[in-house]
């Protein structure tokens, strides 16, 4: 066997070094650690990478990181201290967009890197997060040659299939990552150009179902320099500030006289005086992919999900493994939902998978929809985008919309 000469060895070393330099995301100044999901090994490598998608967790680090890790729901996760976790290899498919479309192309997970940022769609992030994102995005843009206008927010690409409120496929299913459309925020994370309009709404493939969101993504809203401007005024309603969360218990209204009401306690929205401050409570729950995860405080079912709490299409997965519908929950249980409970609202129980009955037999084409939920015998909930019809274990319970 021929031995390598010194010059050849040096050449090989230089090539290897160059290769490492061009593919590594470990840039100077970035606090990055590998925290690979158990799903990482089985995920396929993407054929193309045309987008980088930014998300906000809408909840605290603790619950979000464990869920993102468990299900492989992002390539990267950035906490409040600016620490970056690698969850799914940057070249592999992470499940972060759900039902998605951009410029006529669907299933954006197959063409994008996903970054989860701990925070909320309408709140400023920490300076450590700004710094980390600036470095991380610079590396990813360079590695995958993604121009600034293809660094998008989840809310830009998510869309909803027709449902009881919208007869047509529609944009506005999620507000996730909305702040990353703001001109001031983009400049702080090193992004210049942003998409000027929604290509799928313009082409008529989707209808716009969230005016507020559209204004924040493409209209005048994105150019306002104040972040989280949270005072109610004549031009600024509770809806403008808190959106879907305006009537949730996690939103608190502090009136000019100091009195406070939770969103679910407001009876007449026209009677909220101007000058009222809208603040978010420490989250008692996190909602993701339609699943409500109950946090540490043990609120009542009504506080958590409002009027849906005792309906028979609401399902509670109690931490001791017991499943109950809203109607089956005892009054004592209604009053204090234990931390760790997972809740599905507005679902139909399709029954169990057996040798004779597949997921498709139970819910048809919805078997692989991200709104369909599977309770595996191991107690883990997986949505339709995460399961393989042939390998779903027997006895898995199917819930669909
Ligand atoms: Zn998202």
Short mmCIF file of C-alpha atoms and ligand atoms in Angstrom, two decimals:
data_model
loop_
_atom_site.label_atom_id
_atom_site.label_comp_id
_atom_site.label_asym_id
_atom_site.label_seq_id
_atom_site.Cartn_x
_atom_site.Cartn_y
_atom_site.Cartn_z
CA UNK A 1 0.00 0.00 0.00
CA UNK A 2 1.26 3.41 -0.92
CA UNK A 3 2.02 5.66 2.03
CA UNK A 4 1.08 9.32 1.93
CA UNK A 5 3.90 11.80 1.59
CA UNK A 6 4.07 14.72 3.98
CA UNK A 7 2.79 17.15 1.36
CA UNK A 8 -0.20 14.92 0.70
CA UNK A 9 -0.92 14.60 4.40
CA UNK A 10 -0.78 18.38 4.75
CA UNK A 11 -3.08 18.73 1.76
CA UNK A 12 -5.61 16.28 3.23
CA UNK A 13 -5.48 18.15 6.55
CA UNK A 14 -6.11 21.49 4.87
CA UNK A 15 -9.01 20.11 2.85
CA UNK A 16 -10.52 18.56 6.00
CA UNK A 17 -10.12 21.83 7.86
CA UNK A 18 -11.74 23.81 5.03
CA UNK A 19 -14.60 21.33 4.95
CA UNK A 20 -15.10 21.71 8.69
CA UNK A 21 -14.99 25.47 8.41
CA UNK A 22 -17.63 25.59 5.72
CA UNK A 23 -20.11 23.28 7.46
CA UNK A 24 -19.68 24.08 11.15
CA UNK A 25 -22.26 26.15 12.98
CA UNK A 26 -19.93 26.64 15.97
CA UNK A 27 -19.07 30.28 15.36
CA UNK A 28 -16.88 32.29 17.73
CA UNK A 29 -18.92 33.90 20.50
CA UNK A 30 -21.78 31.44 20.15
CA UNK A 31 -22.61 29.35 23.20
CA UNK A 32 -23.77 26.21 21.43
CA UNK A 33 -24.22 22.66 22.73
CA UNK A 34 -25.42 19.44 21.17
CA UNK A 35 -28.63 18.22 22.77
CA UNK A 36 -29.77 15.91 20.00
CA UNK A 37 -33.32 14.61 20.10
CA UNK A 38 -33.86 10.85 20.19
CA UNK A 39 -35.62 11.45 16.84
CA UNK A 40 -32.46 12.81 15.22
CA UNK A 41 -31.04 9.44 14.11
CA UNK A 42 -34.14 8.47 12.10
CA UNK A 43 -34.77 11.81 10.42
CA UNK A 44 -33.89 12.07 6.72
CA UNK A 45 -31.42 14.57 5.30
CA UNK A 46 -33.14 17.41 3.42
CA UNK A 47 -32.62 17.58 -0.34
CA UNK A 48 -32.72 21.37 -0.30
CA UNK A 49 -32.54 24.19 2.21
CA UNK A 50 -34.23 27.29 0.91
CA UNK A 51 -35.58 28.88 4.10
CA UNK A 52 -34.79 29.50 7.73
CA UNK A 53 -37.95 29.57 9.87
CA UNK A 54 -38.11 31.43 13.19
CA UNK A 55 -40.48 30.37 15.97
CA UNK A 56 -41.40 31.59 19.44
CA UNK A 57 -42.14 28.96 22.10
CA UNK A 58 -45.07 30.91 23.65
CA UNK A 59 -44.05 29.43 26.98
CA UNK A 60 -41.20 29.02 29.41
CA UNK A 61 -37.98 27.20 28.56
CA UNK A 62 -38.64 24.21 30.80
CA UNK A 63 -41.69 22.75 29.12
CA UNK A 64 -40.79 23.91 25.62
CA UNK A 65 -37.29 22.47 25.53
CA UNK A 66 -38.38 19.04 26.74
CA UNK A 67 -41.16 18.88 24.14
CA UNK A 68 -39.00 20.15 21.27
CA UNK A 69 -36.28 17.67 22.30
CA UNK A 70 -38.65 14.72 22.69
CA UNK A 71 -40.39 15.22 19.36
CA UNK A 72 -37.50 16.69 17.35
CA UNK A 73 -39.46 19.87 16.63
CA UNK A 74 -36.59 22.21 15.71
CA UNK A 75 -33.03 22.15 14.48
CA UNK A 76 -32.02 24.75 17.08
CA UNK A 77 -33.43 26.05 20.35
CA UNK A 78 -32.33 29.41 21.81
CA UNK A 79 -32.99 30.08 25.51
CA UNK A 80 -33.28 33.45 27.30
CA UNK A 81 -29.60 33.41 28.20
CA UNK A 82 -28.67 33.06 24.54
CA UNK A 83 -27.61 29.44 24.89
CA UNK A 84 -28.16 27.50 21.67
CA UNK A 85 -29.07 23.80 21.65
CA UNK A 86 -28.70 21.57 18.63
CA UNK A 87 -31.84 19.40 18.60
CA UNK A 88 -31.92 17.94 15.08
CA UNK A 89 -28.85 17.96 12.82
CA UNK A 90 -28.91 21.13 10.72
CA UNK A 91 -29.04 19.10 7.49
CA UNK A 92 -31.93 16.87 8.60
CA UNK A 93 -35.70 17.35 8.68
CA UNK A 94 -37.12 18.78 11.92
CA UNK A 95 -40.89 18.92 12.38
CA UNK A 96 -41.54 22.57 13.16
CA UNK A 97 -43.94 24.06 10.62
CA UNK A 98 -46.90 21.68 10.57
CA UNK A 99 -49.34 22.48 7.76
CA UNK A 100 -47.36 25.04 5.77
CA UNK A 101 -47.00 26.68 2.38
CA UNK A 102 -44.76 29.33 0.85
CA UNK A 103 -44.93 30.47 -2.73
CA UNK A 104 -47.04 27.45 -3.68
CA UNK A 105 -44.70 24.94 -2.08
CA UNK A 106 -46.03 22.88 0.81
CA UNK A 107 -44.52 21.06 3.78
CA UNK A 108 -41.84 23.65 4.45
CA UNK A 109 -40.13 21.34 6.99
CA UNK A 110 -38.58 19.55 4.02
CA UNK A 111 -36.89 22.73 2.79
CA UNK A 112 -35.96 24.63 5.92
CA UNK A 113 -33.94 24.93 9.10
CA UNK A 114 -36.17 25.64 12.12
CA UNK A 115 -35.13 27.75 15.10
CA UNK A 116 -37.23 27.87 18.28
CA UNK A 117 -36.67 30.99 20.39
CA UNK A 118 -37.91 31.04 23.99
CA UNK A 119 -40.38 33.91 24.10
CA UNK A 120 -43.67 35.19 22.76
CA UNK A 121 -44.73 36.32 19.28
CA UNK A 122 -45.57 39.85 20.49
CA UNK A 123 -42.82 40.43 23.08
CA UNK A 124 -39.26 41.58 22.74
CA UNK A 125 -36.52 38.98 23.23
CA UNK A 126 -33.47 39.37 25.51
CA UNK A 127 -30.25 41.03 24.39
CA UNK A 128 -28.47 37.67 24.80
CA UNK A 129 -30.98 36.15 22.35
CA UNK A 130 -30.44 38.99 19.86
CA UNK A 131 -26.72 38.35 20.00
CA UNK A 132 -27.01 34.56 19.67
CA UNK A 133 -29.48 34.77 16.78
CA UNK A 134 -27.32 37.24 14.93
CA UNK A 135 -24.33 34.86 15.03
CA UNK A 136 -26.35 31.68 14.42
CA UNK A 137 -28.26 33.17 11.48
CA UNK A 138 -25.07 34.48 9.90
CA UNK A 139 -23.61 30.95 10.02
CA UNK A 140 -26.72 29.25 8.65
CA UNK A 141 -27.22 31.82 5.90
CA UNK A 142 -23.63 31.24 4.84
CA UNK A 143 -23.74 27.43 5.04
CA UNK A 144 -27.03 27.06 3.15
CA UNK A 145 -26.83 30.25 1.05
CA UNK A 146 -30.18 31.54 2.25
CA UNK A 147 -30.81 35.22 1.46
CA UNK A 148 -32.38 37.50 4.11
CA UNK A 149 -35.79 37.60 2.45
CA UNK A 150 -36.05 33.84 2.86
CA UNK A 151 -35.56 33.99 6.62
CA UNK A 152 -39.27 33.72 7.52
CA UNK A 153 -41.48 33.42 10.57
CA UNK A 154 -43.63 30.37 11.26
CA UNK A 155 -46.68 32.66 11.06
CA UNK A 156 -45.72 33.57 7.47
CA UNK A 157 -45.72 29.96 6.27
CA UNK A 158 -48.35 28.25 8.46
CA UNK A 159 -51.79 27.89 6.93
CA UNK A 160 -55.05 26.22 7.91
CA UNK A 161 -57.18 23.82 5.93
CA UNK A 162 -60.89 24.70 5.65
CA UNK A 163 -62.69 24.35 8.98
CA UNK A 164 -65.92 25.45 10.59
CA UNK A 165 -64.80 29.11 10.62
CA UNK A 166 -63.08 29.35 7.25
CA UNK A 167 -64.43 27.76 4.13
CA UNK A 168 -61.16 28.12 2.27
CA UNK A 169 -57.53 27.29 3.00
CA UNK A 170 -56.31 30.28 4.92
CA UNK A 171 -53.30 32.12 6.27
CA UNK A 172 -53.40 33.09 9.93
CA UNK A 173 -53.42 29.71 11.65
CA UNK A 174 -50.50 30.77 13.85
CA UNK A 175 -48.89 34.00 15.05
CA UNK A 176 -45.73 32.16 15.98
CA UNK A 177 -42.53 34.18 15.59
CA UNK A 178 -44.44 37.31 14.52
CA UNK A 179 -41.93 39.73 16.05
CA UNK A 180 -39.25 38.49 13.64
CA UNK A 181 -41.10 40.26 10.83
CA UNK A 182 -40.51 43.65 12.47
CA UNK A 183 -37.97 45.80 10.66
CA UNK A 184 -36.32 46.88 13.92
CA UNK A 185 -36.00 43.30 15.19
CA UNK A 186 -34.69 42.01 11.87
CA UNK A 187 -31.96 44.61 11.75
CA UNK A 188 -30.84 43.59 15.24
CA UNK A 189 -30.45 39.96 14.15
CA UNK A 190 -28.55 40.92 11.03
CA UNK A 191 -31.36 40.70 8.49
CA UNK A 192 -32.02 43.30 5.82
CA UNK A 193 -34.64 42.47 3.25
CA UNK A 194 -37.93 40.85 4.26
CA UNK A 195 -40.66 39.46 2.01
CA UNK A 196 -42.84 42.36 0.84
CA UNK A 197 -46.10 40.42 0.63
CA UNK A 198 -47.65 37.01 1.14
CA UNK A 199 -47.17 35.21 -2.20
CA UNK A 200 -49.88 32.60 -1.55
CA UNK A 201 -52.55 35.14 -0.59
CA UNK A 202 -51.61 37.27 -3.59
CA UNK A 203 -51.88 34.29 -5.94
CA UNK A 204 -55.25 33.30 -4.48
CA UNK A 205 -54.04 29.96 -3.12
CA UNK A 206 -54.95 31.11 0.39
CA UNK A 207 -57.29 33.69 1.87
CA UNK A 208 -56.15 35.97 4.64
CA UNK A 209 -57.86 35.08 7.92
CA UNK A 210 -55.94 37.36 10.31
CA UNK A 211 -55.82 41.06 9.38
CA UNK A 212 -53.83 41.96 12.47
CA UNK A 213 -51.16 39.40 11.62
CA UNK A 214 -51.00 40.46 7.97
CA UNK A 215 -50.47 44.07 9.06
CA UNK A 216 -47.67 43.03 11.42
CA UNK A 217 -45.98 40.84 8.80
CA UNK A 218 -46.30 43.01 5.70
CA UNK A 219 -48.11 46.24 6.58
CA UNK A 220 -47.38 49.33 8.62
CA UNK A 221 -47.34 47.26 11.82
CA UNK A 222 -43.91 45.90 11.10
CA UNK A 223 -42.33 49.33 10.99
CA UNK A 224 -43.50 50.54 14.40
CA UNK A 225 -40.43 50.75 16.60
CA UNK A 226 -42.06 50.05 19.94
CA UNK A 227 -42.21 46.42 20.96
CA UNK A 228 -44.99 45.05 23.09
CA UNK A 229 -46.78 48.39 23.21
CA UNK A 230 -49.36 47.19 25.67
CA UNK A 231 -51.55 50.15 26.59
CA UNK A 232 -55.14 50.21 25.35
CA UNK A 233 -55.92 53.40 23.45
CA UNK A 234 -58.49 54.55 20.87
CA UNK A 235 -56.59 52.95 18.00
CA UNK A 236 -55.42 49.97 19.97
CA UNK A 237 -57.83 47.35 21.30
CA UNK A 238 -57.35 44.35 23.57
CA UNK A 239 -57.40 42.24 20.41
CA UNK A 240 -54.66 44.33 18.79
CA UNK A 241 -52.44 43.77 21.81
CA UNK A 242 -53.16 40.23 22.88
CA UNK A 243 -54.86 38.71 19.82
CA UNK A 244 -56.30 35.28 20.45
CA UNK A 245 -55.10 35.45 24.04
CA UNK A 246 -57.20 38.53 24.86
CA UNK A 247 -59.90 36.53 26.65
CA UNK A 248 -57.63 33.92 28.19
CA UNK A 249 -56.91 33.74 31.91
CA UNK A 250 -53.19 34.25 31.20
CA UNK A 251 -53.88 37.82 30.03
CA UNK A 252 -54.31 40.37 32.82
CA UNK A 253 -55.86 43.82 32.43
CA UNK A 254 -54.55 46.43 34.86
CA UNK A 255 -57.00 49.36 34.87
CA UNK A 256 -55.80 52.95 35.43
CA UNK A 257 -57.29 52.76 38.97
CA UNK A 258 -55.17 49.67 39.73
CA UNK A 259 -58.01 47.18 39.59
CA UNK A 260 -57.14 43.92 37.75
CA UNK A 261 -59.18 41.46 35.73
CA UNK A 262 -58.16 38.30 33.89
CA UNK A 263 -59.10 38.03 30.23
CA UNK A 264 -61.74 35.41 30.92
CA UNK A 265 -63.36 37.67 33.52
CA UNK A 266 -63.98 40.62 31.23
CA UNK A 267 -67.72 40.82 30.54
CA UNK A 268 -67.90 43.87 28.28
CA UNK A 269 -64.91 44.62 26.07
CA UNK A 270 -66.21 48.12 25.28
CA UNK A 271 -65.95 49.08 28.93
CA UNK A 272 -62.18 48.66 29.25
CA UNK A 273 -60.92 52.24 29.77
CA UNK A 274 -58.13 53.67 27.65
CA UNK A 275 -54.87 53.63 29.57
CA UNK A 276 -55.44 50.04 30.70
CA UNK A 277 -52.25 48.02 30.64
CA UNK A 278 -52.32 44.50 29.21
CA UNK A 279 -49.83 42.08 30.75
CA UNK A 280 -49.20 38.36 30.52
CA UNK A 281 -49.38 36.26 33.65
CA UNK A 282 -46.63 33.78 34.33
CA UNK A 283 -47.84 31.03 32.06
CA UNK A 284 -49.84 28.31 33.79
CA UNK A 285 -50.13 26.50 30.54
CA UNK A 286 -48.53 26.24 27.16
CA UNK A 287 -50.49 25.53 24.03
CA UNK A 288 -48.77 23.78 21.18
CA UNK A 289 -50.19 21.93 18.22
CA UNK A 290 -53.62 22.09 19.85
CA UNK A 291 -52.43 20.39 23.05
CA UNK A 292 -52.72 22.39 26.27
CA UNK A 293 -49.90 21.46 28.67
CA UNK A 294 -50.71 22.39 32.25
CA UNK A 295 -47.81 23.99 34.14
CA UNK A 296 -47.02 24.04 37.80
CA UNK A 297 -49.78 25.98 39.48
CA UNK A 298 -52.79 23.70 39.26
CA UNK A 299 -55.55 26.10 38.15
CA UNK A 300 -59.15 25.09 37.65
CA UNK A 301 -60.22 23.66 34.31
CA UNK A 302 -62.36 26.73 33.70
CA UNK A 303 -59.42 29.08 34.24
CA UNK A 304 -57.33 27.07 31.83
CA UNK A 305 -59.67 26.56 28.90
CA UNK A 306 -62.83 28.48 29.74
CA UNK A 307 -66.24 27.21 28.73
CA UNK A 308 -64.90 24.14 26.96
CA UNK A 309 -63.82 22.67 30.31
CA UNK A 310 -66.78 20.34 30.89
CA UNK A 311 -67.66 19.44 27.32
CA UNK A 312 -67.53 15.86 26.12
CA UNK A 313 -65.24 16.78 23.21
CA UNK A 314 -62.57 17.94 25.66
CA UNK A 315 -60.15 15.23 26.84
CA UNK A 316 -57.87 15.32 29.87
CA UNK A 317 -54.81 13.10 30.07
CA UNK A 318 -54.14 13.16 33.79
CA UNK A 319 -50.55 12.61 34.91
CA UNK A 320 -51.48 9.29 36.57
CA UNK A 321 -52.35 7.91 33.13
CA UNK A 322 -56.14 8.24 33.45
CA UNK A 323 -58.08 9.66 30.50
CA UNK A 324 -61.33 11.55 31.13
CA UNK A 325 -63.59 13.67 29.01
CA UNK A 326 -64.71 17.06 30.33
CA UNK A 327 -68.05 15.58 31.23
CA UNK A 328 -66.44 12.78 33.25
CA UNK A 329 -64.25 15.04 35.33
CA UNK A 330 -65.42 15.19 38.97
CA UNK A 331 -66.07 18.63 40.49
CA UNK A 332 -63.02 18.29 42.77
CA UNK A 333 -60.88 17.45 39.73
CA UNK A 334 -62.36 20.38 37.78
CA UNK A 335 -61.21 22.74 40.51
CA UNK A 336 -57.60 21.74 40.46
CA UNK A 337 -56.09 20.31 37.32
CA UNK A 338 -52.81 18.65 38.31
CA UNK A 339 -49.58 19.91 36.73
CA UNK A 340 -48.48 17.72 33.86
CA UNK A 341 -52.03 17.20 32.57
CA UNK A 342 -52.42 17.44 28.81
CA UNK A 343 -55.74 18.63 27.37
CA UNK A 344 -57.24 18.28 23.91
CA UNK A 345 -60.09 20.67 23.12
CA UNK A 346 -62.65 20.05 20.38
CA UNK A 347 -61.66 16.48 19.53
CA UNK A 348 -63.46 13.33 18.52
CA UNK A 349 -62.28 10.07 20.09
CA UNK A 350 -61.79 7.67 17.19
CA UNK A 351 -61.02 4.59 19.26
CA UNK A 352 -58.05 2.26 19.42
CA UNK A 353 -55.86 0.93 16.66
CA UNK A 354 -56.11 -2.86 16.34
CA UNK A 355 -54.93 -5.52 13.90
CA UNK A 356 -58.22 -5.03 12.08
CA UNK A 357 -58.41 -1.24 12.25
CA UNK A 358 -55.69 1.13 11.01
CA UNK A 359 -55.37 4.87 11.56
CA UNK A 360 -56.73 5.37 8.06
CA UNK A 361 -59.78 3.21 8.86
CA UNK A 362 -60.46 5.44 11.86
CA UNK A 363 -60.03 8.94 10.47
CA UNK A 364 -59.40 8.60 6.75
CA UNK A 365 -57.15 11.15 5.07
CA UNK A 366 -56.78 13.03 8.36
CA UNK A 367 -54.56 10.21 9.68
CA UNK A 368 -51.41 12.19 8.96
CA UNK A 369 -52.79 15.68 9.71
CA UNK A 370 -50.90 17.51 12.43
CA UNK A 371 -54.25 18.16 14.12
CA UNK A 372 -54.78 14.41 14.59
CA UNK A 373 -53.34 13.18 17.87
CA UNK A 374 -52.20 9.67 18.78
CA UNK A 375 -51.89 8.56 22.40
CA UNK A 376 -49.33 5.75 22.21
CA UNK A 377 -49.38 2.97 24.81
CA UNK A 378 -46.15 4.49 26.23
CA UNK A 379 -48.15 7.59 27.23
CA UNK A 380 -46.63 9.94 24.63
CA UNK A 381 -48.89 12.04 22.42
CA UNK A 382 -47.74 12.25 18.83
CA UNK A 383 -49.44 14.17 16.04
CA UNK A 384 -50.21 12.86 12.57
CA UNK A 385 -47.09 14.46 11.09
CA UNK A 386 -44.91 12.37 13.38
CA UNK A 387 -46.30 8.89 12.89
CA UNK A 388 -45.89 6.19 10.30
CA UNK A 389 -49.24 4.53 9.68
CA UNK A 390 -47.76 1.04 9.52
CA UNK A 391 -45.75 1.29 12.72
CA UNK A 392 -48.32 2.82 15.07
CA UNK A 393 -48.58 0.27 17.90
CA UNK A 394 -51.76 -1.60 18.65
CA UNK A 395 -53.93 -0.02 21.35
CA UNK A 396 -52.90 3.52 20.38
CA UNK A 397 -55.85 5.86 20.88
CA UNK A 398 -56.78 8.15 17.99
CA UNK A 399 -58.22 11.66 18.42
CA UNK A 400 -59.15 13.78 15.44
CA UNK A 401 -61.00 16.99 14.56
ZN1 LIG B 1 -43.84 27.89 15.47
#
